[in-house]
PDB file of C-alpha atoms and ligand atoms in Angstrom:
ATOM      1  CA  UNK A   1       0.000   0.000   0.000  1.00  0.00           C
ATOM      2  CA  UNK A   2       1.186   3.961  -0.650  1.00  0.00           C
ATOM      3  CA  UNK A   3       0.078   6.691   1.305  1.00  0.00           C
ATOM      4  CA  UNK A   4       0.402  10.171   0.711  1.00  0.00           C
ATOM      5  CA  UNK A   5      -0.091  12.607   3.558  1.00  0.00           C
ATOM      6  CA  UNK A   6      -0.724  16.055   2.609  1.00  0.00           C
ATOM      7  CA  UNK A   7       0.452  18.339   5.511  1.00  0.00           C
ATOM      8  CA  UNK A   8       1.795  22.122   6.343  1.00  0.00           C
ATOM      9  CA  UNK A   9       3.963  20.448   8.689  1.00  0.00           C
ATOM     10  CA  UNK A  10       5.712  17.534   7.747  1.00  0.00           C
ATOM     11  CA  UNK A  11       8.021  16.764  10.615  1.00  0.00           C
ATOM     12  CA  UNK A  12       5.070  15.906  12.821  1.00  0.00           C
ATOM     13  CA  UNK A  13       5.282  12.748  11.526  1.00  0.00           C
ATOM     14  CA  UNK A  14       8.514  11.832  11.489  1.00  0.00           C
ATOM     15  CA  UNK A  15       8.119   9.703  15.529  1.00  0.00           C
ATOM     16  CA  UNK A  16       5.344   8.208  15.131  1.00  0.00           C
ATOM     17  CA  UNK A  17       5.962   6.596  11.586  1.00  0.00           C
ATOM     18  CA  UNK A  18       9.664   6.567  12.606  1.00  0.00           C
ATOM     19  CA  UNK A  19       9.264   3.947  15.237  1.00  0.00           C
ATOM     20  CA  UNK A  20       8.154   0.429  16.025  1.00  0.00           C
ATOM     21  CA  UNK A  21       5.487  -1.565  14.196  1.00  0.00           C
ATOM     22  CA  UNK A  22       4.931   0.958  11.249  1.00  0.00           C
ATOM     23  CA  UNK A  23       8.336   1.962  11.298  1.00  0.00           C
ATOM     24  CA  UNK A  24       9.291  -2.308  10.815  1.00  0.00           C
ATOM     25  CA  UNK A  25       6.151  -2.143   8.343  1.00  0.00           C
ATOM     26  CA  UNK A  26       7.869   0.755   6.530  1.00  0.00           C
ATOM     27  CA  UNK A  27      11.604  -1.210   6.083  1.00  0.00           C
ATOM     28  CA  UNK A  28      10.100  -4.513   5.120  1.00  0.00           C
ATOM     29  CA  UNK A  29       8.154  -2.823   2.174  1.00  0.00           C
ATOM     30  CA  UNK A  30       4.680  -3.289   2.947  1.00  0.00           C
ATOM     31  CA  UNK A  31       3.458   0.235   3.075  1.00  0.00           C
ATOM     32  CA  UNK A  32       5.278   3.435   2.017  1.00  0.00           C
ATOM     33  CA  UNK A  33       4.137   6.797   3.609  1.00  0.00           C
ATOM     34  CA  UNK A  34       5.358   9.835   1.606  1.00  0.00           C
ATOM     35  CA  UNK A  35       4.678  12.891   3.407  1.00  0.00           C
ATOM     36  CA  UNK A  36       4.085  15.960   1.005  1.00  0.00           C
ATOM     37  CA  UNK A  37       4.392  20.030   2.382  1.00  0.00           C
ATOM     38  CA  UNK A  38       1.624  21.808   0.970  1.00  0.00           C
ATOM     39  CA  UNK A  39       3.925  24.597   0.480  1.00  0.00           C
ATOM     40  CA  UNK A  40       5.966  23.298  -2.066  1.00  0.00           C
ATOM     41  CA  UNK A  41       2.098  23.524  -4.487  1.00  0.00           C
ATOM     42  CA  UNK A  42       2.402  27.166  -4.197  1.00  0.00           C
ATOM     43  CA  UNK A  43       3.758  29.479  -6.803  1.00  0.00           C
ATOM     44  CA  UNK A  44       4.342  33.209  -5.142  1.00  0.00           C
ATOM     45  CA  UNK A  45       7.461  34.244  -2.741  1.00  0.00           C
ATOM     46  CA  UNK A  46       5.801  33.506   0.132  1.00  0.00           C
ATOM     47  CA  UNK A  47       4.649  30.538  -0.655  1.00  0.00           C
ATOM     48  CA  UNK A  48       1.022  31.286   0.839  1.00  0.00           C
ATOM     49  CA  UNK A  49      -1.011  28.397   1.385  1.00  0.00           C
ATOM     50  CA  UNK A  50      -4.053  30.381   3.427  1.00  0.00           C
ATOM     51  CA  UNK A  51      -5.606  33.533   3.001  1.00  0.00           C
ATOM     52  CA  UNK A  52      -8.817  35.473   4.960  1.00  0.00           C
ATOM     53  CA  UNK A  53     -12.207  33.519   5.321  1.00  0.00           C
ATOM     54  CA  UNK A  54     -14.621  35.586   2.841  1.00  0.00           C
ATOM     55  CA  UNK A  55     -17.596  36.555   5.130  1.00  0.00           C
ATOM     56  CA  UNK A  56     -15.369  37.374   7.841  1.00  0.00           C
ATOM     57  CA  UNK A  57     -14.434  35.093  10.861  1.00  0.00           C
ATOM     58  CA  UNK A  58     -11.316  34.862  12.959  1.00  0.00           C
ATOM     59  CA  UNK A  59      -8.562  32.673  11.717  1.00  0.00           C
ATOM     60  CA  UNK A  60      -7.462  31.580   8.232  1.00  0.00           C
ATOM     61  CA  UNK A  61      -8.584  29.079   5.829  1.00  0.00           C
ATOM     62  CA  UNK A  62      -6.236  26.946   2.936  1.00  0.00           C
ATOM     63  CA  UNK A  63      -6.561  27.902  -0.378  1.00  0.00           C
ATOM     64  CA  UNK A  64      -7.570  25.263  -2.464  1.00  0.00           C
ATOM     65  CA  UNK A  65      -5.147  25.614  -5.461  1.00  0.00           C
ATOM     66  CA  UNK A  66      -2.187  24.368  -3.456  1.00  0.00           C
ATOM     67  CA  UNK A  67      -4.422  21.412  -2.205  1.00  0.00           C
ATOM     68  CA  UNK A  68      -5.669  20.218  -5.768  1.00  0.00           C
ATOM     69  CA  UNK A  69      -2.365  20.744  -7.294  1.00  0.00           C
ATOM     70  CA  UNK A  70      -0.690  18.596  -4.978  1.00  0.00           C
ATOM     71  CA  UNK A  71      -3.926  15.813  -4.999  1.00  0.00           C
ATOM     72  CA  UNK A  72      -3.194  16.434  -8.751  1.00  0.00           C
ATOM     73  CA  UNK A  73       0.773  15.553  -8.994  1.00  0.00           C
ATOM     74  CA  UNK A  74       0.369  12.236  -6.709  1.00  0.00           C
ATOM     75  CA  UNK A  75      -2.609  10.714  -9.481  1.00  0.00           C
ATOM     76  CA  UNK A  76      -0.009  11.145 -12.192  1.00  0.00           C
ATOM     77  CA  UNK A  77       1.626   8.566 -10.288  1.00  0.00           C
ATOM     78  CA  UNK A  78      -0.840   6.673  -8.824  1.00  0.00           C
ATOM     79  CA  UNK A  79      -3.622   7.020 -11.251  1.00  0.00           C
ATOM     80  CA  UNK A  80      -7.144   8.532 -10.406  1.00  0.00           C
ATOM     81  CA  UNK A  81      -8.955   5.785  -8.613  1.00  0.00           C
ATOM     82  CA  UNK A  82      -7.109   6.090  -5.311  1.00  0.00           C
ATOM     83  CA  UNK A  83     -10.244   7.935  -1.714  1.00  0.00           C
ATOM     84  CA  UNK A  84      -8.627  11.801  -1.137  1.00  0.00           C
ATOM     85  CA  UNK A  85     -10.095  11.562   2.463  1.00  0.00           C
ATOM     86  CA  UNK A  86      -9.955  14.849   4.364  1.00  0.00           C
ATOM     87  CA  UNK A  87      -9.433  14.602   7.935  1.00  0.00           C
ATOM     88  CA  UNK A  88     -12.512  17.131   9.614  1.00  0.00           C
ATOM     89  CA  UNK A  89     -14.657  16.974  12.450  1.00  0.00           C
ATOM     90  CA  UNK A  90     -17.307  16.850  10.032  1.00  0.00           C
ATOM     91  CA  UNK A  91     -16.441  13.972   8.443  1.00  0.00           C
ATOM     92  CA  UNK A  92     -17.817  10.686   9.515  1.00  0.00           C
ATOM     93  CA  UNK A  93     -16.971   9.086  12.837  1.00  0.00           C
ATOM     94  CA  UNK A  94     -13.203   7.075  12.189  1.00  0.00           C
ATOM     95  CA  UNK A  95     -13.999   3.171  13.510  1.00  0.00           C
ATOM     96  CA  UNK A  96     -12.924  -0.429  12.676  1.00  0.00           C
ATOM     97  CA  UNK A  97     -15.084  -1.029   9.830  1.00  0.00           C
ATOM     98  CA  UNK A  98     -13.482   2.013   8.193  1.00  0.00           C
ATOM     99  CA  UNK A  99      -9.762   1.053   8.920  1.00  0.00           C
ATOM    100  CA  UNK A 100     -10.519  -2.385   7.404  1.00  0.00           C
ATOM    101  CA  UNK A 101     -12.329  -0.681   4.121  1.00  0.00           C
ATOM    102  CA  UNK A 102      -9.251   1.339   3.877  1.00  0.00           C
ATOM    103  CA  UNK A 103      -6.924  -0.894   4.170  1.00  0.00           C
ATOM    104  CA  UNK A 104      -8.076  -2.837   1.063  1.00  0.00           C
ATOM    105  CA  UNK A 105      -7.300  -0.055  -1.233  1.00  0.00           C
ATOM    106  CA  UNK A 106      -3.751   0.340  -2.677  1.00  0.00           C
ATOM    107  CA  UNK A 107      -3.263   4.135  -2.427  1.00  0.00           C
ATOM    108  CA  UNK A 108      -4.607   6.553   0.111  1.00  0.00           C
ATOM    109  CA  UNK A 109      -4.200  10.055   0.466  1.00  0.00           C
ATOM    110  CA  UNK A 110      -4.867  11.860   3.371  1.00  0.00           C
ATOM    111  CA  UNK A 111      -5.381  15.744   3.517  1.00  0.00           C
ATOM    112  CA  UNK A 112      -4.572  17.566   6.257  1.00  0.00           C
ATOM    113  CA  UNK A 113      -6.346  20.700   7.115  1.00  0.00           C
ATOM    114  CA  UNK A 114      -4.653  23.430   9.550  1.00  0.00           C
ATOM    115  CA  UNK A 115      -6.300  26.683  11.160  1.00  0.00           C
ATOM    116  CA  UNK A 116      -9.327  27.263  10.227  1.00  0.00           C
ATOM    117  CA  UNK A 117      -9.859  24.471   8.316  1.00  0.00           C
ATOM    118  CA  UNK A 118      -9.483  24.157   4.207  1.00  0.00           C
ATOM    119  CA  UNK A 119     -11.833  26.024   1.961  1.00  0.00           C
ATOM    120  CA  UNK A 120     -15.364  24.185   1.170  1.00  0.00           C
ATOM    121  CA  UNK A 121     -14.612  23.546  -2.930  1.00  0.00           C
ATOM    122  CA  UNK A 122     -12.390  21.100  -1.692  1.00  0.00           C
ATOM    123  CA  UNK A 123     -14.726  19.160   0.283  1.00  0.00           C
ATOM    124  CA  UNK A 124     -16.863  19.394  -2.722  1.00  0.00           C
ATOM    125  CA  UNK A 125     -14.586  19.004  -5.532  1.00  0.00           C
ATOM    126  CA  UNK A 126     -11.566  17.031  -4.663  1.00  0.00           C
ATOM    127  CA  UNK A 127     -12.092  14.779  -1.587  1.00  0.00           C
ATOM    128  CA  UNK A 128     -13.790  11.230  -1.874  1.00  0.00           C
ATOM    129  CA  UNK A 129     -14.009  10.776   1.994  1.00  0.00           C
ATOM    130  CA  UNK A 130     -14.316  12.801   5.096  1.00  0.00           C
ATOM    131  CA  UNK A 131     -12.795  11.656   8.527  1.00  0.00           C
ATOM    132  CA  UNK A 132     -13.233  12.160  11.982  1.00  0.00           C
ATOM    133  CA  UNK A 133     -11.580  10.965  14.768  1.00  0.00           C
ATOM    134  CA  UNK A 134     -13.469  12.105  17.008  1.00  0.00           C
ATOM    135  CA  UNK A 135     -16.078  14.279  18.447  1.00  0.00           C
ATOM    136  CA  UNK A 136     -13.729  17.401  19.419  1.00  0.00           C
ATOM    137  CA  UNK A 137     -11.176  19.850  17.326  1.00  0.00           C
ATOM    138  CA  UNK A 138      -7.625  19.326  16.965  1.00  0.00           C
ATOM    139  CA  UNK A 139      -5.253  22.057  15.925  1.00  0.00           C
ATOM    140  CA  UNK A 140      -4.536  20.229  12.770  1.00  0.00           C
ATOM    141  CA  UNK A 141      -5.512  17.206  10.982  1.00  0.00           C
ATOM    142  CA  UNK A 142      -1.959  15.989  11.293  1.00  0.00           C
ATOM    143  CA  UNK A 143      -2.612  13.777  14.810  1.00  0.00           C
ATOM    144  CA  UNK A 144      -6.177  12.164  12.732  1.00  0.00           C
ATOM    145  CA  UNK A 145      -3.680  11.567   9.834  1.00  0.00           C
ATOM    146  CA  UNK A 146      -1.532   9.505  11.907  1.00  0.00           C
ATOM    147  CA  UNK A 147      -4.569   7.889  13.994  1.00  0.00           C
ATOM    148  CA  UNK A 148      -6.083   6.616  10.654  1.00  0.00           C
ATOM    149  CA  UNK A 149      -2.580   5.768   9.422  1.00  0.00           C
ATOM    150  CA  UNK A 150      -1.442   3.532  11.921  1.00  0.00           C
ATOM    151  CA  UNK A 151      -5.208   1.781  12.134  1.00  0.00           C
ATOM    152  CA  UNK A 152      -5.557   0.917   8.636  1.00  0.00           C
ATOM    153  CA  UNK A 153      -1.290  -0.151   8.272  1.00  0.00           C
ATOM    154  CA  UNK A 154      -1.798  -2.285  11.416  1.00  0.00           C
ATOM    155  CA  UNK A 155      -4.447  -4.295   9.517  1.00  0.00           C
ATOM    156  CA  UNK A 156      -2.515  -5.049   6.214  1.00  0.00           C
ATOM    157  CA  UNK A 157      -1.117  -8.550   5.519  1.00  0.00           C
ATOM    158  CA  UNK A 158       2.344  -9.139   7.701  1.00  0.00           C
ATOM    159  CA  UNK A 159       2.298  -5.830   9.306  1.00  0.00           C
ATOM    160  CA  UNK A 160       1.187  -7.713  12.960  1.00  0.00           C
ATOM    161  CA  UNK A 161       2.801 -11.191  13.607  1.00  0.00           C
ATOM    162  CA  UNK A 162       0.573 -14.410  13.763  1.00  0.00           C
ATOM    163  CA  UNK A 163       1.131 -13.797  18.047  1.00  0.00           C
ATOM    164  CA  UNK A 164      -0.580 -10.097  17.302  1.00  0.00           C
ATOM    165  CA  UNK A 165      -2.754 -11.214  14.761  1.00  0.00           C
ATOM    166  CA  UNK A 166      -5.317  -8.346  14.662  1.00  0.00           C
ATOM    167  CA  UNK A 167      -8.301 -11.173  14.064  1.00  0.00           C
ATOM    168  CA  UNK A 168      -8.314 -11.477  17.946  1.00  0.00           C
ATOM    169  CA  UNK A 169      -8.351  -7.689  18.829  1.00  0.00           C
ATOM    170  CA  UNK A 170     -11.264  -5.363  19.877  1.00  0.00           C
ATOM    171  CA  UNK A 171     -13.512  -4.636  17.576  1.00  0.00           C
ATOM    172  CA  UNK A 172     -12.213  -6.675  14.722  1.00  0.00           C
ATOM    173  CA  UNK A 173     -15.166  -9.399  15.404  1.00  0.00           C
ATOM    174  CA  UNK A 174     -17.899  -6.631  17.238  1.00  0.00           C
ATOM    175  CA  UNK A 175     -16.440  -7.535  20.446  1.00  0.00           C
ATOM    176  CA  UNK A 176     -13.921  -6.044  22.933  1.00  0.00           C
ATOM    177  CA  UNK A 177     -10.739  -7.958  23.929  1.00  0.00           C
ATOM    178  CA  UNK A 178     -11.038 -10.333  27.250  1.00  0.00           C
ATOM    179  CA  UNK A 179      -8.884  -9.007  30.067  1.00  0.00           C
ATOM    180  CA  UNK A 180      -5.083  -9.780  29.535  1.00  0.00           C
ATOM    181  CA  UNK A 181      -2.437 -10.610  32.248  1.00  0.00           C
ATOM    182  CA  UNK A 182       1.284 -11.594  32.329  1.00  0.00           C
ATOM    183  CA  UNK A 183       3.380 -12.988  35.118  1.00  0.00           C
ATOM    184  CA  UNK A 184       3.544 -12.646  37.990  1.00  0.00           C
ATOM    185  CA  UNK A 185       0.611 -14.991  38.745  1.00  0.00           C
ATOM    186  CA  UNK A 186       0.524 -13.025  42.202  1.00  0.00           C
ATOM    187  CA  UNK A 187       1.089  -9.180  42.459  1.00  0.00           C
ATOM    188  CA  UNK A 188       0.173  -7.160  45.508  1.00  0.00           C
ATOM    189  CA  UNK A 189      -2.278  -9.907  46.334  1.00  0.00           C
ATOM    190  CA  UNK A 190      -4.203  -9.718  43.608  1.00  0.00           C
ATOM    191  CA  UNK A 191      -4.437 -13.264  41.701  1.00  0.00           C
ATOM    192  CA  UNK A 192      -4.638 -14.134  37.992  1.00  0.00           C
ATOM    193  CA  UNK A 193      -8.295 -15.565  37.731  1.00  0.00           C
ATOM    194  CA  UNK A 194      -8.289 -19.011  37.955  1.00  0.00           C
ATOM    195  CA  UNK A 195      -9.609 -19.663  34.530  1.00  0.00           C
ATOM    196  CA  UNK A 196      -6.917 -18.469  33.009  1.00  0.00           C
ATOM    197  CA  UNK A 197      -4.852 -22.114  33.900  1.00  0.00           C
ATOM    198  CA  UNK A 198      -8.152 -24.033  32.423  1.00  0.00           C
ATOM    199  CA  UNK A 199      -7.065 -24.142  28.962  1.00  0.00           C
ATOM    200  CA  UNK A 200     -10.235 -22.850  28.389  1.00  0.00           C
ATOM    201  CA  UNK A 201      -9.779 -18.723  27.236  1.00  0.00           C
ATOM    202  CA  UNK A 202      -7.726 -19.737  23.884  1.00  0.00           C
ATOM    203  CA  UNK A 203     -10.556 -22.375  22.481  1.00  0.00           C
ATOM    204  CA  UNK A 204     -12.994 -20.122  22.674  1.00  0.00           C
ATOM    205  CA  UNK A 205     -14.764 -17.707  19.963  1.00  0.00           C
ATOM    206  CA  UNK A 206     -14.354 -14.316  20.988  1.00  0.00           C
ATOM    207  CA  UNK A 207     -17.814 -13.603  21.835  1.00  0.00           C
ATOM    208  CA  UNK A 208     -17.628 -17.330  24.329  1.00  0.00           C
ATOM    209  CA  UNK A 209     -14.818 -15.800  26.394  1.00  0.00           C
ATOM    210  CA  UNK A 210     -16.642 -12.453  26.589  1.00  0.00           C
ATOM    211  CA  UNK A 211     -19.348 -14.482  28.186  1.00  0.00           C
ATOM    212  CA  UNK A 212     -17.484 -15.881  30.138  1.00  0.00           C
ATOM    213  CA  UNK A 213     -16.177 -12.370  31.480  1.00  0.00           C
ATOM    214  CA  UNK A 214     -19.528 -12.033  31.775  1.00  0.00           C
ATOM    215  CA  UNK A 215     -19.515  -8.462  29.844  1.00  0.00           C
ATOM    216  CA  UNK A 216     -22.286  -6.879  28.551  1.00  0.00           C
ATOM    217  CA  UNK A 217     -20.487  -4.506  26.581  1.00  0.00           C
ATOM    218  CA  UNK A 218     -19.169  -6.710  24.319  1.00  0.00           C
ATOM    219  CA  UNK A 219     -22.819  -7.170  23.215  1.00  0.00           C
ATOM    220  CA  UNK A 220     -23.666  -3.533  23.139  1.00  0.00           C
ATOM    221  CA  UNK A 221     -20.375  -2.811  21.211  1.00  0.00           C
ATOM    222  CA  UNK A 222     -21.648  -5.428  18.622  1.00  0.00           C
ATOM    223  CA  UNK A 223     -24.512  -3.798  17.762  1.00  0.00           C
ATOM    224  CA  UNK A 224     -22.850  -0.613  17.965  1.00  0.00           C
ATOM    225  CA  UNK A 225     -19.837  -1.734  15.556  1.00  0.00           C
ATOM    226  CA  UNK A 226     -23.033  -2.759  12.802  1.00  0.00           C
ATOM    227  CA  UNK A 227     -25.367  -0.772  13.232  1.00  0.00           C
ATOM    228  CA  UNK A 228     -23.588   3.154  13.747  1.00  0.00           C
ATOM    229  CA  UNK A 229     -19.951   3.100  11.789  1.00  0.00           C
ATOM    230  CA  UNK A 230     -20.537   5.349   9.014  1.00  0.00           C
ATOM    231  CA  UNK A 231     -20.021   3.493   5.878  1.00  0.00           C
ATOM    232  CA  UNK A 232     -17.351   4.952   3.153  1.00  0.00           C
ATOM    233  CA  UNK A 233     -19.179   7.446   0.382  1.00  0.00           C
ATOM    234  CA  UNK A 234     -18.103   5.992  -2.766  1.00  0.00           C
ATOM    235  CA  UNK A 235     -15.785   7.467  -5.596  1.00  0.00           C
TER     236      UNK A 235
HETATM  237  N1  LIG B 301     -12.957  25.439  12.125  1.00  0.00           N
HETATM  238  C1  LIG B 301     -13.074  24.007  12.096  1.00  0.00           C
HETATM  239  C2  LIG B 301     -11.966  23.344  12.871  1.00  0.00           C
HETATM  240  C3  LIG B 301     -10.635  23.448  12.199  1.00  0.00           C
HETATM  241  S1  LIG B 301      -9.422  22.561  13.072  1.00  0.00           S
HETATM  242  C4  LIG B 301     -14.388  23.599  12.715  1.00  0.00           C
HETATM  243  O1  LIG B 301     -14.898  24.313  13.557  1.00  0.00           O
HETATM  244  O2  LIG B 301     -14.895  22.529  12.368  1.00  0.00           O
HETATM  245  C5  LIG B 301      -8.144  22.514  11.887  1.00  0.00           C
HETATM  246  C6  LIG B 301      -7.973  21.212  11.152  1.00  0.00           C
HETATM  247  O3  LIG B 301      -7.727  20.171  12.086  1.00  0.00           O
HETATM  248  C7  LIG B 301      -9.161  20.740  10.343  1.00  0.00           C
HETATM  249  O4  LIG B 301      -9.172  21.320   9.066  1.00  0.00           O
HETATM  250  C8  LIG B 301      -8.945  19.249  10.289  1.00  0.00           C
HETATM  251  O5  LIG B 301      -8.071  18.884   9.231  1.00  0.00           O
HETATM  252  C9  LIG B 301      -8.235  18.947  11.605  1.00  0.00           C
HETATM  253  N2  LIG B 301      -9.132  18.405  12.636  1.00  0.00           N
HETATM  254  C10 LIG B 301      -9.550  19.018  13.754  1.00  0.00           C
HETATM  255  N3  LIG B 301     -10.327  18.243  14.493  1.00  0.00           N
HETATM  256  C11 LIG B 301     -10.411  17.061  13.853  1.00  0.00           C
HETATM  257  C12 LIG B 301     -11.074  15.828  14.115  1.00  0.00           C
HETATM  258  N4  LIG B 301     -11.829  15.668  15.200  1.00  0.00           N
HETATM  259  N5  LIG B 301     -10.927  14.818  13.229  1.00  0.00           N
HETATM  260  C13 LIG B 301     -10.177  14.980  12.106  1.00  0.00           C
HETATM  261  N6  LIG B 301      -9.530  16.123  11.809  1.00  0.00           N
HETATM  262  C14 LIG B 301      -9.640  17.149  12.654  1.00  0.00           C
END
């Protein structure tokens, strides 16, 4: 899979992506991340990439020239077919079901918005998708660029290890995960349930050992996983 990020600032990704499983991801080949500065799409001295919100308003809004250029140079490389998903608070809610969708697809790009946000014609024009992570504002749409990112690589062939498989997580089968725990069998007094030694928790479906955690959740969270994740507007 390729993934191009367009951002104002670039370094912001350079930990995240530079470390651990995407990082391993990234070396072995099976997803490249180029990271694009919407500056370099500009064409005066200053390279300007906002300008005043028509109607008034505090704060300022990106032009969309430097936006559709740069949407514009990647697709004579990948070709047209590949979502333009603009991270926004108005976009749909970010959840499993949409990391999984996304991680089918051989090219993403991801547009990051800054300030005010990015001017509407590219919402209209230019984006396939719009994502949210979440029901509050961020100062940029770098930190949702790197939440979706590291969702969708974690799910592609390889990335995870047959111990991490990604099959067994939250969410990926409607349910949460079962409670977890590691040695010692016996910290401050408090005991590893004894089920845990019954050979019991690792032949069980997912939904059996949520049972047998006796969870409700994991029921509500299956209806909720079906029922409310916004599905992907096509093309
Ligand atoms: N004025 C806008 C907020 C702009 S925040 C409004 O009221 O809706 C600046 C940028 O941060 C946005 O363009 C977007 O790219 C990003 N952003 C902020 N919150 C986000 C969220 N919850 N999910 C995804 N992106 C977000």
């Amino acid at each position: 899979m390729r993934i191009d990020i367009l951002s104002l600032f670039p370094q912001m990704f350079d930990s995240p992506f530079g470390e651990s499983i995407i990082r391993r991801a990234i070396d072995r080949g099976l997803v490249s991340i180029l990271i694009h500065n919407i500056r370099d799409f500009t064409h005066d001295k200053h390279h300007t990439v906002d300008d005043y919100p028509y109607g008034g308003g505090s704060g300022m809004v990106l032009k969309p020239a430097p936006l559709f250029e740069a949407v514009e140079s990647i697709k004579e490389e990948i070709g047209d077919a590949s979502p333009v998903i603009l991270l926004t608070p108005q976009g749909r809610l970010f959840c499993h079901q949409m990391a999984q969708e996304l991680s089918t697809q051989p090219n993403l790009i991801l547009i990051c918005g800054h300030y005010e946000g990015v001017d509407e014609r590219v919402r209209e024009h230019l984006v396939t998708d719009e994502v949210s992570i979440g029901e509050y504002v961020l100062t940029g749409g770098e930190l949702a660029a790197m939440v979706v990112v590291d969702a969708v690589v974690r799910l592609l062939p390889g990335v995870l290890s047959s111990e991490q498989a990604s099959q067994e997580d939250s969410y990926a089968q409607g349910f949460l995960e079962y409670p977890q725990y590691t040695r010692p069998q016996a910290y401050k007094g408090w005991e590893v349930p004894p089920v845990y030694f019954q050979g019991i928790i690792r032949k069980l479906p997912h939904g059996g050992v949520s049972k047998l955690f006796n969870a409700p959740w994991s029921v509500v969270l299956t209806f909720w996983g079906r029922l409310f994740c916004p599905k992907r507007r096509e093309g």
